[in-house]
Amino acid sequence: MTLARRSSGFLKPLSTACSSSFLHRRPYSTDDTTTITVETSVPFTGHNCEPPSRSVDTNPKELMTFFTDMALMRRMEIAADSLYKSKLIRGFCHLYDGQEAVSIGMEAAITKKDCIITAYRDHCLFLGRGGTLLESFAELMGRTAGCSNGKGGSMHFYKKEACFYGGHGIVGAQVPLGCGLAFAQKYRKEGHVTFTMYGDGAANQGQLFEALNMAALWDLPAILVCENNHYGMGTAEWRAAKSPAYYKRGDYVPGLKVDGMDAFAVKQACKFAKEHVLKNGPIILEMDTYRYHGHSMSDPGSTYRTRDEISGVRQERDPIERIRKLILAHDLATEKELKDIEKQARKEVDEAIVKAKESPMPDEPELFTNVYRKGFGVESFGADRKELRTTLP
Amino acid sequence: MATIFQRIGAATSLSYSIDTKTSRRSLSERKASFVVVRSDATKINTGLNRIGGRVDHLITNAVATKADTLAASTASKPGHEVLLFEALKEGLEEEMERDARVCVMGEDVGHYGGSYKVTKGLAPKFGDLRVLDTPIAENSFTGMGIGAAMTGLRPVIEGMNMGFLLLAFNQISNNCGMLHYTSGGQFKIPVVIRGPGGVGRQLGAEHSQRLESYFQSIPGIQMVACSTPYNAKGLMKAAIRSDNPVILFEHVLLYNLKETIPDEEYVLNLEEAEMVRPGQHVTILTYSRMRYHVMQAAKTLVNKGYDPEVIDIRSLKPFDLHTIGNSVKKTHRVLIVEECMRTGGIGASLTAAINENFQDYLDAPIVCLSSQDVPTPYAGTLEEWTVVQPPQIVAAVEQLCQ
């Protein structure tokens, strides 16, 4: 059923040309020439810097892409929830639903040569960087088709080609690593930036301030992104931090507070931050966001916050709903088409899960691979040196 | 010496446009004068086109040759005399010239020249970004180094004293050691973490720590301990070239040792032990500073008619069980002399490893002499009693050889 579209008369009818978004699905609009200007929900608040404007330019293709990708991410996280409950995923599983706008907005503003490093809530960021559903689910279930061959797990998703550096379990430890990535970028004079992400809980770690000091000292192109979902595991931010204004914590480092549930605000902020950082050194972005699930699958998420709060945020600030309203307001697709997109996402996720379940568990020899890297020098193992190998440089 | 020289490979193509003062001319000059020494001390002169030619000749049995004294090198003479810290600096400088990705970071390594002068003169030569003075934030600059290594740089992270690296334990254990594994092989972490440790001259408890025992269980890292200028330079170069994270343990009291080292470029094997003095009666395994205590005791023992075989194990993780095993097969008695604590130290692991692998060859239980399980006291006399002294080594050998 084709829909007659009118919006300034510039939109093209439905076409099946492929978009450049990360998964195969039929886009409903490939128009990226029409500019639609969107206002962010709230203005930005700056600390030691001039905040960027509230008006963000976008186009129909981008809007549809946002919707499709976020729907996919949401579906993936919910599927991970049920896989965990059916004991196919074990251990820790930290879900990102509610926070998708951060990943989507960030990807829209940067390239695949800019680095992203985050903590353990990394499934959607991995997807945003170009990871596939199969790799995600296989890794979650510990199969060889996973992105880390099943040896990393939920908290260790990495994608080197897309400059996605993970995936770290220890709170706050990824921030110095992120500054190291920025250091390497400065060393190589590449002109790219690093987005180092952490949460409101990690914002109280000492190593964060140490890393921030060094980044500011040497003007490293590091953007520190605090995904403030207001709860550090079970502790509300006002109970853990004397000053929950995380964007101000850099003191001499400028900061920006962003509505993290609004993908366009995130996009604008990341664009602004990237330009800023290449000239002036680090900046802190605080994304005001929310997670619907608990901290992880073993946390119901309702002992430290009320269900009303959760459903309130879902009603008023849900990132996918916001994009849906925008699409409907600009008449880019009908309700039914959007529902179809969501159904398609569900289908893709289900297919990926089936495929992932078919992937085998790693064999015993895999236990010992990748502990060391066979490199320069002679390696010897064991008392009889049976495995003697030399590799020359 | 059962050391293997490795040819320094073809000039690496620097695919990054970085302004460094890469002296390629001197590199090619050096390449021409390469010497390869096999474990039986015969020399082969390699030309530039013998890639892979030497593979079959290496280490089929690491039986010791009649080693010359410590001071001699097995390359062509005459060499030049250096102090240990200068040897480290030479190794580091050569590697930095050879590969623009090698950089140094640590406290006071740049303008100050390094608290033990290992990086003296490097900052004016290579610039402030390649020889980076960090603030006093071990956890984060170690993390920074590891993050930079994930992208392909090869940082050398200096801890001003190994004890300070306890603050960076999380980064070393979780990120440095494990990232190659948990990423399924996507990232390699070619860092070198180095610094002085060990008991010095009345430095106090917190500055006299032996961290090799704490780090030894971390999967994914390699540990080496240098003891002479010759092996310091060789191990430093090998560690920098290795794609694995390597922790290079130096010793505070050994920085001023003098030795003549070869002029030619040489790299030592990270996983191999060094035969210091071949013998017949007892195998003495040691590393770092205790090597000198052992050699001093060896003089006394020789006068008393014993013939100890002294091996500097050098590689603390993994152990060179081949060299050690061959020695045990020969002498049937083992004495381990180390500076680590008795509980959970390198000696404890080595005892377990030898017992597991060579139990049939042992005539007597392994004796392990280690430092006392106490924080190192400040008073000079007490400090002397915490570490193993030569008379104790002599007594132990006499006991063992009864």
CSV table of C-alpha atoms in Angstrom, one decimal, chain B residues 84 88 162 165 192-198 209-216 221-227 235 246-252 254-255 287-288 314 316-317 346:
chain,number,residue,atom,x,y,z
B,84,LEU,CA,73.4,-1.3,33.7
B,88,LEU,CA,68.8,-0.2,29.4
B,162,MET,CA,57.7,-1.5,41.3
B,165,LEU,CA,52.5,-0.4,40.4
B,192,VAL,CA,56.5,-3.2,28.5
B,193,ILE,CA,56.0,-2.4,32.2
B,194,ARG,CA,59.3,-1.9,33.8
B,195,GLY,CA,60.7,-0.5,37.0
B,196,PRO,CA,63.1,-1.2,39.8
B,197,GLY,CA,62.0,-3.4,42.7
B,198,GLY,CA,63.6,-5.4,45.3
B,209,GLN,CA,58.7,-4.8,47.6
B,210,ARG,CA,59.1,-7.7,45.3
B,211,LEU,CA,56.1,-7.6,43.0
B,212,GLU,CA,57.0,-10.6,40.9
B,213,SER,CA,55.1,-12.8,43.4
B,214,TYR,CA,51.9,-10.7,43.1
B,215,PHE,CA,52.0,-10.6,39.3
B,216,GLN,CA,53.0,-14.1,38.6
B,221,ILE,CA,51.6,-11.5,30.8
B,222,GLN,CA,55.2,-12.4,30.6
B,223,MET,CA,57.7,-11.6,33.3
B,224,VAL,CA,61.5,-11.3,33.0
B,225,ALA,CA,64.1,-10.1,35.4
B,226,CYS,CA,67.4,-8.7,34.2
B,227,SER,CA,70.6,-9.0,36.2
B,235,LEU,CA,65.7,-8.3,27.4
B,246,VAL,CA,56.0,-8.0,29.3
B,247,ILE,CA,56.9,-6.9,32.9
B,248,LEU,CA,60.6,-6.3,33.1
B,249,PHE,CA,61.8,-6.4,36.7
B,250,GLU,CA,65.0,-4.4,37.4
B,251,HIS,CA,66.7,-4.1,40.8
B,252,VAL,CA,67.5,-0.9,42.6
B,254,LEU,CA,72.0,-3.3,40.2
B,255,TYR,CA,71.8,-0.1,38.2
B,287,TYR,CA,67.5,-14.3,39.5
B,288,SER,CA,68.1,-10.6,39.7
B,314,ARG,CA,65.7,-14.7,33.9
B,316,LEU,CA,59.9,-15.6,35.7
B,317,LYS,CA,56.8,-16.4,33.7
B,346,ILE,CA,58.6,-17.2,42.6
